[in-house]
């Protein structure tokens, strides 16, 4: 039951080793300057050179240390989290859960607007956990840390912090886990807000009756399965084999993550069209410096070897979708699986909403909380 203060520490020699490893990268021969076969050589060389000699990790390390952070043990697993309280009385408790290849660092641009808004009636107390196997929620204590177990642990975390009623929010894995928190802890969850959703059509599903928008999303989902989900199949089947390469090569880790920041975001030529370059590199640096390429991928393996969460959450659900996410959920199927009270779609932005469109995401969370009467 102990909750211990935690201060992230990053050794200078570890950062120096990272920079030196980048400089000594053994590069493959270029075969295609486009993104069709993966991250282009020219772009990755440029980004890696900046990571080695231009990016200042200390700026982000210092920003992270401004958040009060803690670790506690739940079900045998160390859980790390930031707990950023508002100065306003009566702030609504809000747990925000990240996914892959993200981290709690995703929320740097939304934390202050949520906790210290101009209107104190919009204030939240934030709980920002690191998923087991990610960042400082390591090492993994044992196999079996899939969606259901994580959701149960996060519900316990909120109880341990003394929050009897709270709102849960998430994207990517965080959206699946957040939904499951509501299934597991409905008497304490005021509402669920998701900025992504992954549709799992039932066996024998016939898309013929879908409207034009959902029909396009059905085609996008099939394209995702055919073309864009190689990372998921690899991490769901042989995460350990992949981990050797990513844990030894920072440029390998960079390419593995940067590709997703291009494919899933509101970008045209490079990820920086949508996400600040330094913020992207800070996320990759956290994976590298904590050595979590393998343990973070284990979540895919666990999810592939356990029943997919199928319970229907009883608390109200709000959706904020950003048009350049991939794949977007099919609305008709999503509405069958939850009590949707708010559905918003935005032309700009993509998968990493807190990094790409922080003001829009903050506004949607505030409005959803008012809609469900949580204030």
mmCIF file of C-alpha atoms in Angstrom:
data_model
loop_
_atom_site.group_PDB
_atom_site.id
_atom_site.type_symbol
_atom_site.label_atom_id
_atom_site.label_comp_id
_atom_site.label_asym_id
_atom_site.label_seq_id
_atom_site.Cartn_x
_atom_site.Cartn_y
_atom_site.Cartn_z
ATOM 1 C CA UNK A 1 0.000 0.000 0.000
ATOM 2 C CA UNK A 2 3.067 2.243 0.203
ATOM 3 C CA UNK A 3 3.227 5.151 -2.242
ATOM 4 C CA UNK A 4 6.819 6.359 -2.472
ATOM 5 C CA UNK A 5 8.003 9.634 -4.016
ATOM 6 C CA UNK A 6 10.003 9.106 -7.181
ATOM 7 C CA UNK A 7 12.311 11.471 -9.054
ATOM 8 C CA UNK A 8 13.321 10.444 -12.613
ATOM 9 C CA UNK A 9 17.092 10.268 -12.921
ATOM 10 C CA UNK A 10 19.067 10.010 -16.142
ATOM 11 C CA UNK A 11 22.797 9.445 -15.833
ATOM 12 C CA UNK A 12 25.042 11.737 -17.856
ATOM 13 C CA UNK A 13 27.066 8.783 -19.096
ATOM 14 C CA UNK A 14 23.895 7.105 -20.387
ATOM 15 C CA UNK A 15 23.012 10.200 -22.429
ATOM 16 C CA UNK A 16 26.610 10.457 -23.675
ATOM 17 C CA UNK A 17 26.535 6.778 -24.673
ATOM 18 C CA UNK A 18 23.298 7.370 -26.585
ATOM 19 C CA UNK A 19 24.851 10.190 -28.582
ATOM 20 C CA UNK A 20 27.972 8.149 -29.359
ATOM 21 C CA UNK A 21 25.937 5.132 -30.467
ATOM 22 C CA UNK A 22 23.956 7.338 -32.858
ATOM 23 C CA UNK A 23 27.173 8.672 -34.394
ATOM 24 C CA UNK A 24 28.449 5.110 -34.927
ATOM 25 C CA UNK A 25 25.314 3.838 -36.645
ATOM 26 C CA UNK A 26 25.848 1.261 -39.372
ATOM 27 C CA UNK A 27 23.429 2.375 -42.050
ATOM 28 C CA UNK A 28 21.706 0.113 -44.604
ATOM 29 C CA UNK A 29 21.869 0.895 -48.300
ATOM 30 C CA UNK A 30 19.082 3.181 -49.482
ATOM 31 C CA UNK A 31 16.514 1.484 -51.707
ATOM 32 C CA UNK A 32 13.500 3.810 -51.785
ATOM 33 C CA UNK A 33 13.496 7.524 -50.863
ATOM 34 C CA UNK A 34 9.733 7.460 -50.182
ATOM 35 C CA UNK A 35 7.906 6.189 -47.087
ATOM 36 C CA UNK A 36 6.449 3.225 -49.008
ATOM 37 C CA UNK A 37 8.980 0.714 -47.645
ATOM 38 C CA UNK A 38 9.485 2.370 -44.291
ATOM 39 C CA UNK A 39 11.375 5.390 -42.976
ATOM 40 C CA UNK A 40 13.466 6.987 -45.770
ATOM 41 C CA UNK A 41 17.219 6.946 -45.303
ATOM 42 C CA UNK A 42 17.720 10.657 -45.941
ATOM 43 C CA UNK A 43 15.107 11.715 -43.421
ATOM 44 C CA UNK A 44 16.295 9.317 -40.743
ATOM 45 C CA UNK A 45 19.931 10.363 -41.126
ATOM 46 C CA UNK A 46 18.904 13.992 -40.679
ATOM 47 C CA UNK A 47 16.744 13.221 -37.634
ATOM 48 C CA UNK A 48 19.425 11.018 -36.055
ATOM 49 C CA UNK A 49 22.094 13.678 -36.530
ATOM 50 C CA UNK A 50 19.887 16.192 -34.746
ATOM 51 C CA UNK A 51 19.185 13.688 -31.965
ATOM 52 C CA UNK A 52 22.924 13.231 -31.438
ATOM 53 C CA UNK A 53 24.068 16.846 -31.627
ATOM 54 C CA UNK A 54 21.085 19.229 -31.514
ATOM 55 C CA UNK A 55 18.470 17.768 -29.216
ATOM 56 C CA UNK A 56 18.722 18.796 -25.547
ATOM 57 C CA UNK A 57 17.329 15.938 -23.457
ATOM 58 C CA UNK A 58 17.962 17.895 -20.239
ATOM 59 C CA UNK A 59 15.163 20.325 -21.169
ATOM 60 C CA UNK A 60 12.620 17.504 -21.152
ATOM 61 C CA UNK A 61 14.115 15.734 -18.160
ATOM 62 C CA UNK A 62 13.706 18.940 -16.184
ATOM 63 C CA UNK A 63 10.101 19.367 -17.345
ATOM 64 C CA UNK A 64 9.299 15.836 -16.210
ATOM 65 C CA UNK A 65 10.873 16.427 -12.814
ATOM 66 C CA UNK A 66 8.515 19.352 -12.202
ATOM 67 C CA UNK A 67 5.668 16.871 -11.902
ATOM 68 C CA UNK A 68 5.284 15.193 -8.502
ATOM 69 C CA UNK A 69 5.898 11.529 -9.236
ATOM 70 C CA UNK A 70 5.540 8.313 -7.287
ATOM 71 C CA UNK A 71 5.789 4.556 -7.471
ATOM 72 C CA UNK A 72 3.663 1.954 -5.740
ATOM 73 C CA UNK A 73 3.307 -1.818 -5.977
ATOM 74 C CA UNK A 74 -0.004 -3.267 -7.145
ATOM 75 C CA UNK A 75 -0.524 -6.985 -7.700
ATOM 76 C CA UNK A 76 3.232 -7.501 -7.488
ATOM 77 C CA UNK A 77 4.036 -4.900 -10.157
ATOM 78 C CA UNK A 78 5.710 -1.535 -9.658
ATOM 79 C CA UNK A 79 3.448 1.191 -11.043
ATOM 80 C CA UNK A 80 4.924 4.619 -11.726
ATOM 81 C CA UNK A 81 2.735 7.688 -12.071
ATOM 82 C CA UNK A 82 2.748 11.461 -12.023
ATOM 83 C CA UNK A 83 0.158 13.056 -9.744
ATOM 84 C CA UNK A 84 -0.374 16.656 -10.769
ATOM 85 C CA UNK A 85 -2.910 18.307 -8.504
ATOM 86 C CA UNK A 86 -4.701 21.544 -9.279
ATOM 87 C CA UNK A 87 -4.507 24.509 -6.921
ATOM 88 C CA UNK A 88 -8.290 24.887 -7.353
ATOM 89 C CA UNK A 89 -10.617 23.387 -4.781
ATOM 90 C CA UNK A 90 -13.031 20.765 -6.078
ATOM 91 C CA UNK A 91 -10.939 19.738 -9.092
ATOM 92 C CA UNK A 92 -12.245 16.624 -10.859
ATOM 93 C CA UNK A 93 -9.909 13.607 -10.629
ATOM 94 C CA UNK A 94 -8.808 12.499 -14.106
ATOM 95 C CA UNK A 95 -6.621 9.503 -14.946
ATOM 96 C CA UNK A 96 -5.057 9.735 -18.421
ATOM 97 C CA UNK A 97 -3.540 6.598 -19.915
ATOM 98 C CA UNK A 98 -1.080 6.558 -22.811
ATOM 99 C CA UNK A 99 -0.391 3.812 -25.345
ATOM 100 C CA UNK A 100 2.405 2.629 -27.646
ATOM 101 C CA UNK A 101 4.681 4.131 -28.834
ATOM 102 C CA UNK A 102 3.770 6.884 -26.408
ATOM 103 C CA UNK A 103 4.451 7.520 -22.741
ATOM 104 C CA UNK A 104 3.278 9.728 -19.918
ATOM 105 C CA UNK A 105 5.497 12.356 -21.518
ATOM 106 C CA UNK A 106 2.752 12.753 -24.163
ATOM 107 C CA UNK A 107 0.786 14.872 -21.705
ATOM 108 C CA UNK A 108 3.327 17.662 -21.220
ATOM 109 C CA UNK A 109 1.282 20.134 -23.282
ATOM 110 C CA UNK A 110 -2.103 19.359 -21.717
ATOM 111 C CA UNK A 111 -1.205 19.019 -18.039
ATOM 112 C CA UNK A 112 -1.086 22.704 -17.159
ATOM 113 C CA UNK A 113 -4.240 23.724 -19.097
ATOM 114 C CA UNK A 114 -6.119 20.896 -17.383
ATOM 115 C CA UNK A 115 -4.855 21.527 -13.856
ATOM 116 C CA UNK A 116 -4.577 25.335 -13.866
ATOM 117 C CA UNK A 117 -7.230 26.668 -16.290
ATOM 118 C CA UNK A 118 -8.312 30.294 -16.517
ATOM 119 C CA UNK A 119 -11.715 29.241 -15.220
ATOM 120 C CA UNK A 120 -11.113 27.349 -11.968
ATOM 121 C CA UNK A 121 -14.392 25.489 -12.478
ATOM 122 C CA UNK A 122 -12.645 23.582 -15.296
ATOM 123 C CA UNK A 123 -9.814 22.259 -13.115
ATOM 124 C CA UNK A 124 -8.686 18.635 -12.906
ATOM 125 C CA UNK A 125 -6.369 16.677 -10.641
ATOM 126 C CA UNK A 126 -4.311 14.513 -12.998
ATOM 127 C CA UNK A 127 -3.050 10.984 -12.493
ATOM 128 C CA UNK A 128 -0.677 10.014 -15.319
ATOM 129 C CA UNK A 129 0.493 6.403 -14.969
ATOM 130 C CA UNK A 130 3.136 4.631 -17.001
ATOM 131 C CA UNK A 131 1.835 1.342 -18.353
ATOM 132 C CA UNK A 132 3.502 -1.752 -16.839
ATOM 133 C CA UNK A 133 6.643 -2.412 -18.854
ATOM 134 C CA UNK A 134 6.854 1.223 -19.997
ATOM 135 C CA UNK A 135 9.132 3.943 -18.666
ATOM 136 C CA UNK A 136 9.513 3.713 -14.918
ATOM 137 C CA UNK A 137 6.814 1.040 -14.420
ATOM 138 C CA UNK A 138 9.581 -1.499 -14.894
ATOM 139 C CA UNK A 139 10.759 -4.167 -14.800
ATOM 140 C CA UNK A 140 7.730 -6.340 -15.499
ATOM 141 C CA UNK A 141 7.182 -8.545 -12.476
ATOM 142 C CA UNK A 142 5.816 -11.506 -14.445
ATOM 143 C CA UNK A 143 3.903 -12.457 -17.576
ATOM 144 C CA UNK A 144 0.198 -11.752 -17.690
ATOM 145 C CA UNK A 145 0.057 -7.970 -17.710
ATOM 146 C CA UNK A 146 -2.614 -7.549 -20.354
ATOM 147 C CA UNK A 147 -5.466 -5.071 -20.703
ATOM 148 C CA UNK A 148 -7.725 -6.442 -17.979
ATOM 149 C CA UNK A 149 -5.006 -6.712 -15.355
ATOM 150 C CA UNK A 150 -3.729 -3.207 -16.104
ATOM 151 C CA UNK A 151 -7.237 -1.746 -15.905
ATOM 152 C CA UNK A 152 -7.803 -3.450 -12.556
ATOM 153 C CA UNK A 153 -4.481 -2.116 -11.269
ATOM 154 C CA UNK A 154 -5.255 1.446 -12.385
ATOM 155 C CA UNK A 155 -8.646 1.315 -10.679
ATOM 156 C CA UNK A 156 -6.822 0.221 -7.536
ATOM 157 C CA UNK A 157 -4.361 3.103 -7.989
ATOM 158 C CA UNK A 158 -7.200 5.635 -8.019
ATOM 159 C CA UNK A 159 -8.672 4.070 -4.878
ATOM 160 C CA UNK A 160 -5.272 4.101 -3.204
ATOM 161 C CA UNK A 161 -5.018 7.838 -3.953
ATOM 162 C CA UNK A 162 -8.365 8.384 -2.244
ATOM 163 C CA UNK A 163 -10.428 9.163 -5.336
ATOM 164 C CA UNK A 164 -13.898 7.754 -4.851
ATOM 165 C CA UNK A 165 -15.260 9.193 -8.120
ATOM 166 C CA UNK A 166 -13.182 10.027 -11.170
ATOM 167 C CA UNK A 167 -13.107 10.451 -14.951
ATOM 168 C CA UNK A 168 -10.901 8.184 -17.093
ATOM 169 C CA UNK A 169 -9.325 9.224 -20.403
ATOM 170 C CA UNK A 170 -7.031 7.554 -22.915
ATOM 171 C CA UNK A 171 -5.822 6.949 -26.446
ATOM 172 C CA UNK A 172 -4.288 3.970 -28.269
ATOM 173 C CA UNK A 173 -3.819 1.181 -25.663
ATOM 174 C CA UNK A 174 -4.991 3.822 -23.220
ATOM 175 C CA UNK A 175 -8.412 3.894 -24.883
ATOM 176 C CA UNK A 176 -8.830 0.117 -24.547
ATOM 177 C CA UNK A 177 -7.562 0.115 -20.962
ATOM 178 C CA UNK A 178 -9.661 3.155 -20.040
ATOM 179 C CA UNK A 179 -12.784 1.493 -21.383
ATOM 180 C CA UNK A 180 -11.953 -1.596 -19.346
ATOM 181 C CA UNK A 181 -11.435 0.498 -16.201
ATOM 182 C CA UNK A 182 -15.074 1.549 -16.563
ATOM 183 C CA UNK A 183 -16.140 -2.076 -16.978
ATOM 184 C CA UNK A 184 -14.170 -3.144 -13.898
ATOM 185 C CA UNK A 185 -14.891 -0.152 -11.668
ATOM 186 C CA UNK A 186 -18.265 1.292 -12.787
ATOM 187 C CA UNK A 187 -19.351 2.474 -9.349
ATOM 188 C CA UNK A 188 -16.410 4.882 -9.188
ATOM 189 C CA UNK A 189 -15.998 5.979 -12.835
ATOM 190 C CA UNK A 190 -18.022 9.087 -13.634
ATOM 191 C CA UNK A 191 -17.339 8.845 -17.341
ATOM 192 C CA UNK A 192 -14.910 7.703 -20.008
ATOM 193 C CA UNK A 193 -13.335 9.963 -22.635
ATOM 194 C CA UNK A 194 -11.425 8.411 -25.540
ATOM 195 C CA UNK A 195 -9.403 10.062 -28.289
ATOM 196 C CA UNK A 196 -9.064 6.873 -30.321
ATOM 197 C CA UNK A 197 -10.940 3.652 -30.782
ATOM 198 C CA UNK A 198 -10.184 0.373 -32.501
ATOM 199 C CA UNK A 199 -13.157 -1.376 -34.071
ATOM 200 C CA UNK A 200 -13.312 -5.162 -33.816
ATOM 201 C CA UNK A 201 -16.097 -6.253 -36.196
ATOM 202 C CA UNK A 202 -18.030 -9.355 -35.096
ATOM 203 C CA UNK A 203 -17.471 -12.634 -36.901
ATOM 204 C CA UNK A 204 -19.300 -12.667 -40.231
ATOM 205 C CA UNK A 205 -19.769 -8.884 -40.236
ATOM 206 C CA UNK A 206 -21.273 -7.569 -43.485
ATOM 207 C CA UNK A 207 -20.196 -3.989 -44.290
ATOM 208 C CA UNK A 208 -22.867 -3.605 -46.992
ATOM 209 C CA UNK A 209 -25.166 -1.633 -44.686
ATOM 210 C CA UNK A 210 -22.595 0.957 -43.618
ATOM 211 C CA UNK A 211 -23.028 4.592 -44.573
ATOM 212 C CA UNK A 212 -20.422 6.308 -46.745
ATOM 213 C CA UNK A 213 -18.206 7.463 -43.864
ATOM 214 C CA UNK A 214 -18.201 4.127 -42.051
ATOM 215 C CA UNK A 215 -17.680 2.262 -45.336
ATOM 216 C CA UNK A 216 -14.490 4.263 -45.895
ATOM 217 C CA UNK A 217 -13.389 3.463 -42.357
ATOM 218 C CA UNK A 218 -14.031 -0.201 -43.031
ATOM 219 C CA UNK A 219 -11.711 0.058 -46.065
ATOM 220 C CA UNK A 220 -9.137 1.907 -43.947
ATOM 221 C CA UNK A 221 -9.334 -0.818 -41.332
ATOM 222 C CA UNK A 222 -8.664 -3.472 -43.970
ATOM 223 C CA UNK A 223 -5.735 -1.428 -45.307
ATOM 224 C CA UNK A 224 -4.388 -1.132 -41.776
ATOM 225 C CA UNK A 225 -4.558 -4.917 -41.387
ATOM 226 C CA UNK A 226 -2.865 -5.534 -44.744
ATOM 227 C CA UNK A 227 -0.246 -2.812 -44.850
ATOM 228 C CA UNK A 228 0.224 -0.904 -41.597
ATOM 229 C CA UNK A 229 0.017 -3.511 -38.854
ATOM 230 C CA UNK A 230 3.306 -5.363 -39.306
ATOM 231 C CA UNK A 231 4.632 -3.857 -36.068
ATOM 232 C CA UNK A 232 1.600 -5.232 -34.190
ATOM 233 C CA UNK A 233 1.972 -8.774 -35.521
ATOM 234 C CA UNK A 234 5.680 -8.830 -34.712
ATOM 235 C CA UNK A 235 5.239 -7.440 -31.205
ATOM 236 C CA UNK A 236 2.310 -9.790 -30.576
ATOM 237 C CA UNK A 237 4.269 -12.880 -31.597
ATOM 238 C CA UNK A 238 8.025 -12.397 -31.059
ATOM 239 C CA UNK A 239 8.560 -9.231 -28.960
ATOM 240 C CA UNK A 240 11.757 -10.543 -27.404
ATOM 241 C CA UNK A 241 13.538 -11.143 -30.714
ATOM 242 C CA UNK A 242 12.749 -7.598 -31.820
ATOM 243 C CA UNK A 243 13.911 -6.219 -28.468
ATOM 244 C CA UNK A 244 17.539 -7.231 -29.044
ATOM 245 C CA UNK A 245 17.795 -4.963 -32.078
ATOM 246 C CA UNK A 246 15.901 -2.004 -30.636
ATOM 247 C CA UNK A 247 17.697 -2.129 -27.291
ATOM 248 C CA UNK A 248 21.113 -2.140 -28.990
ATOM 249 C CA UNK A 249 20.533 0.433 -31.737
ATOM 250 C CA UNK A 250 19.142 3.869 -30.910
ATOM 251 C CA UNK A 251 18.556 4.581 -34.606
ATOM 252 C CA UNK A 252 16.648 1.314 -34.845
ATOM 253 C CA UNK A 253 14.483 2.422 -31.919
ATOM 254 C CA UNK A 254 14.083 5.848 -33.526
ATOM 255 C CA UNK A 255 12.957 4.404 -36.861
ATOM 256 C CA UNK A 256 10.541 1.967 -35.196
ATOM 257 C CA UNK A 257 8.763 4.821 -33.402
ATOM 258 C CA UNK A 258 9.163 7.690 -35.900
ATOM 259 C CA UNK A 259 7.411 5.623 -38.584
ATOM 260 C CA UNK A 260 4.246 5.604 -36.456
ATOM 261 C CA UNK A 261 4.481 9.338 -35.846
ATOM 262 C CA UNK A 262 4.382 9.735 -39.626
ATOM 263 C CA UNK A 263 1.725 7.171 -40.554
ATOM 264 C CA UNK A 264 -0.770 7.951 -37.794
ATOM 265 C CA UNK A 265 -0.583 11.748 -37.650
ATOM 266 C CA UNK A 266 -1.653 14.839 -39.547
ATOM 267 C CA UNK A 267 1.618 14.910 -41.483
ATOM 268 C CA UNK A 268 2.495 15.222 -45.154
ATOM 269 C CA UNK A 269 6.232 14.682 -45.638
ATOM 270 C CA UNK A 270 7.584 14.020 -42.152
ATOM 271 C CA UNK A 271 6.316 13.581 -38.580
ATOM 272 C CA UNK A 272 7.296 17.129 -37.667
ATOM 273 C CA UNK A 273 4.433 18.376 -39.827
ATOM 274 C CA UNK A 274 2.235 17.247 -36.934
ATOM 275 C CA UNK A 275 4.409 16.780 -33.828
ATOM 276 C CA UNK A 276 7.169 18.995 -32.490
ATOM 277 C CA UNK A 277 10.507 17.370 -33.355
ATOM 278 C CA UNK A 278 11.959 17.735 -29.865
ATOM 279 C CA UNK A 279 8.817 16.308 -28.275
ATOM 280 C CA UNK A 280 9.033 13.282 -30.587
ATOM 281 C CA UNK A 281 12.703 12.758 -29.736
ATOM 282 C CA UNK A 282 11.960 13.107 -26.036
ATOM 283 C CA UNK A 283 9.476 10.245 -26.324
ATOM 284 C CA UNK A 284 12.019 8.057 -28.150
ATOM 285 C CA UNK A 285 14.723 9.024 -25.648
ATOM 286 C CA UNK A 286 12.557 7.857 -22.759
ATOM 287 C CA UNK A 287 12.176 4.433 -24.377
ATOM 288 C CA UNK A 288 15.919 4.251 -24.981
ATOM 289 C CA UNK A 289 17.098 5.495 -21.582
ATOM 290 C CA UNK A 290 14.724 3.172 -19.714
ATOM 291 C CA UNK A 291 15.547 0.221 -21.987
ATOM 292 C CA UNK A 292 11.883 -0.632 -22.510
ATOM 293 C CA UNK A 293 11.682 -1.611 -26.189
ATOM 294 C CA UNK A 294 10.984 -5.222 -25.251
ATOM 295 C CA UNK A 295 8.898 -4.843 -22.110
ATOM 296 C CA UNK A 296 6.612 -2.274 -23.763
ATOM 297 C CA UNK A 297 6.036 -4.628 -26.712
ATOM 298 C CA UNK A 298 5.010 -7.376 -24.283
ATOM 299 C CA UNK A 299 1.588 -5.744 -23.960
ATOM 300 C CA UNK A 300 0.870 -6.759 -27.572
ATOM 301 C CA UNK A 301 1.858 -10.334 -26.794
ATOM 302 C CA UNK A 302 -0.316 -10.455 -23.685
ATOM 303 C CA UNK A 303 -3.310 -8.949 -25.473
ATOM 304 C CA UNK A 304 -2.966 -11.490 -28.296
ATOM 305 C CA UNK A 305 -3.007 -14.359 -25.804
ATOM 306 C CA UNK A 306 -5.968 -13.334 -23.669
ATOM 307 C CA UNK A 307 -9.645 -12.852 -24.521
ATOM 308 C CA UNK A 308 -10.284 -9.451 -26.083
ATOM 309 C CA UNK A 309 -12.187 -7.207 -23.617
ATOM 310 C CA UNK A 310 -15.849 -7.448 -24.539
ATOM 311 C CA UNK A 311 -17.724 -6.014 -21.552
ATOM 312 C CA UNK A 312 -19.987 -3.021 -22.081
ATOM 313 C CA UNK A 313 -19.081 -0.024 -19.891
ATOM 314 C CA UNK A 314 -22.068 1.433 -18.057
ATOM 315 C CA UNK A 315 -20.641 4.935 -17.391
ATOM 316 C CA UNK A 316 -21.160 7.460 -20.232
ATOM 317 C CA UNK A 317 -18.539 7.595 -22.974
ATOM 318 C CA UNK A 318 -17.280 10.557 -24.988
ATOM 319 C CA UNK A 319 -15.310 10.213 -28.237
ATOM 320 C CA UNK A 320 -12.923 12.781 -29.724
ATOM 321 C CA UNK A 321 -11.639 11.648 -33.093
ATOM 322 C CA UNK A 322 -8.925 13.298 -35.155
ATOM 323 C CA UNK A 323 -9.263 12.663 -38.881
ATOM 324 C CA UNK A 324 -5.653 11.671 -39.594
ATOM 325 C CA UNK A 325 -5.620 8.880 -37.029
ATOM 326 C CA UNK A 326 -5.355 5.378 -38.495
ATOM 327 C CA UNK A 327 -7.643 3.516 -38.327
ATOM 328 C CA UNK A 328 -10.657 5.492 -37.155
ATOM 329 C CA UNK A 329 -13.461 3.529 -35.472
ATOM 330 C CA UNK A 330 -16.647 2.595 -37.283
ATOM 331 C CA UNK A 331 -19.269 4.705 -35.567
ATOM 332 C CA UNK A 332 -22.235 2.368 -35.857
ATOM 333 C CA UNK A 333 -20.337 -0.510 -34.244
ATOM 334 C CA UNK A 334 -18.828 1.727 -31.574
ATOM 335 C CA UNK A 335 -22.238 3.068 -30.586
ATOM 336 C CA UNK A 336 -23.514 -0.489 -30.173
ATOM 337 C CA UNK A 337 -20.790 -1.262 -27.644
ATOM 338 C CA UNK A 338 -21.074 1.715 -25.255
ATOM 339 C CA UNK A 339 -23.335 4.537 -24.094
ATOM 340 C CA UNK A 340 -21.924 7.309 -26.289
ATOM 341 C CA UNK A 341 -23.073 10.738 -25.098
ATOM 342 C CA UNK A 342 -20.546 12.847 -27.023
ATOM 343 C CA UNK A 343 -19.007 12.237 -30.459
ATOM 344 C CA UNK A 344 -16.723 14.880 -31.909
ATOM 345 C CA UNK A 345 -14.622 14.714 -35.047
ATOM 346 C CA UNK A 346 -11.839 17.150 -35.889
ATOM 347 C CA UNK A 347 -10.321 17.835 -39.284
ATOM 348 C CA UNK A 348 -6.834 18.483 -37.917
ATOM 349 C CA UNK A 349 -4.797 16.122 -35.814
ATOM 350 C CA UNK A 350 -4.197 12.408 -35.613
ATOM 351 C CA UNK A 351 -3.313 9.597 -33.242
ATOM 352 C CA UNK A 352 -1.228 11.545 -30.731
ATOM 353 C CA UNK A 353 -3.884 14.113 -29.873
ATOM 354 C CA UNK A 354 -2.233 15.449 -26.710
ATOM 355 C CA UNK A 355 0.907 16.239 -28.718
ATOM 356 C CA UNK A 356 -0.693 17.334 -32.001
ATOM 357 C CA UNK A 357 -3.812 19.236 -30.920
ATOM 358 C CA UNK A 358 -3.533 19.790 -27.150
ATOM 359 C CA UNK A 359 -5.965 22.741 -26.978
ATOM 360 C CA UNK A 360 -8.662 20.826 -28.853
ATOM 361 C CA UNK A 361 -8.251 17.758 -26.670
ATOM 362 C CA UNK A 362 -8.380 19.852 -23.486
ATOM 363 C CA UNK A 363 -11.563 21.602 -24.650
ATOM 364 C CA UNK A 364 -13.219 18.288 -25.487
ATOM 365 C CA UNK A 365 -12.364 16.776 -22.095
ATOM 366 C CA UNK A 366 -13.754 19.839 -20.326
ATOM 367 C CA UNK A 367 -16.965 19.788 -22.357
ATOM 368 C CA UNK A 368 -17.456 16.062 -21.849
ATOM 369 C CA UNK A 369 -17.029 16.423 -18.100
ATOM 370 C CA UNK A 370 -19.732 19.097 -18.071
ATOM 371 C CA UNK A 371 -21.982 16.970 -20.282
ATOM 372 C CA UNK A 372 -21.959 14.081 -17.819
ATOM 373 C CA UNK A 373 -22.528 16.390 -14.843
ATOM 374 C CA UNK A 374 -19.202 15.547 -13.195
ATOM 375 C CA UNK A 375 -18.850 19.126 -11.907
#
